[in-house]
Amino acid sequence: MNTLTNLPEGVQKEIDKVSEIAGYLWDREWAERNAGNISINLTDYFKGVELSNPDRFFEYDFPKNVAGLVVFISGTGCHLRHLINRIEEAACILKINDDATGYSIVWGGKKENFGPTCELISHVKIHQFNSVNNPTHKAIVHTHPIELIVMSHHPIFNDQEKMNHSLWKMCPEIKVFVPKGVHCTPYALSSSEDLADKTIEGLKNYNVSLWEKHGATATGEDAERAFDYLDVANKGAKLLLTAWAAGFDPDGLSKDQLTELEQFI
């Protein structure tokens, strides 16, 4: 058995950021009950380190290309708010074995009958995609931003170009800090590989994958940066819905004004 008792300083810093972000998600009412999940690709911190735990090994049919991945990930059925001050109960670090037939929990997961989030397959497939195509993005945040979810129920969701223009035009920061916009990801069953593949397809060209009638997912260099994409995109949705609720369709920033902002991207 080779489990983690003392975390590397860099790993602890990343986990501390997760606790901070979990607090923000709870305060915003984006993480009801066990909604949402967070993960970090920690593989680079453990190169050359032998990690295993036969006592907590679980069979799982992973794609072969995720073998060896080391991931911090929140737990299934766990309340995201418990990541604030009970993180070793509500999350774990796991290592996928060398033939991708299962994983060992090597840290955390102290809650009784703990298991990683049911969205495990989505997380590991996104991490593997990012490791090749977007290697600085180590963190994934999936949550339930209220206004973005409402937008996914609106007919505008079926017109991605109009959807993004409607968000960007609401204030300059949305264009600057979510420059690639939101992908309108078609509905797929939670925890399915279909949902994972649709999310990856969306994140190839967009900052946020908005899961139809479900929630939203973003990746970033750390949990805070992933959260920032979601936070800013949701501000656009909130401003737009507020204008509609007030009875008018906002003109917003002009095409020339939006183009001018591209110098800051």
PDB file of C-alpha atoms in Angstrom, residues 20 64 106 123 137 139 151 154 163 206 219 261:
ATOM      1  CA  GLU A  20     -12.850  28.584  -1.392  1.00  0.00           C
ATOM      2  CA  LYS A  64      -7.229   3.169 -22.162  1.00  0.00           C
ATOM      3  CA  VAL A 106      -5.108   7.214  -2.118  1.00  0.00           C
ATOM      4  CA  HIS A 123     -14.068  14.466 -15.689  1.00  0.00           C
ATOM      5  CA  HIS A 137      -6.144  23.739 -17.813  1.00  0.00           C
ATOM      6  CA  ALA A 139      -9.272  22.072 -13.100  1.00  0.00           C
ATOM      7  CA  MET A 151     -31.298  30.396 -20.685  1.00  0.00           C
ATOM      8  CA  HIS A 154     -35.251  29.433 -23.736  1.00  0.00           C
ATOM      9  CA  MET A 163     -27.082  33.345 -27.562  1.00  0.00           C
ATOM     10  CA  TYR A 206     -15.792  27.638 -26.176  1.00  0.00           C
ATOM     11  CA  THR A 219     -12.115  24.267 -17.178  1.00  0.00           C
ATOM     12  CA  LEU A 261     -12.916  45.173 -26.948  1.00  0.00           C
TER      13      LEU A 261
END
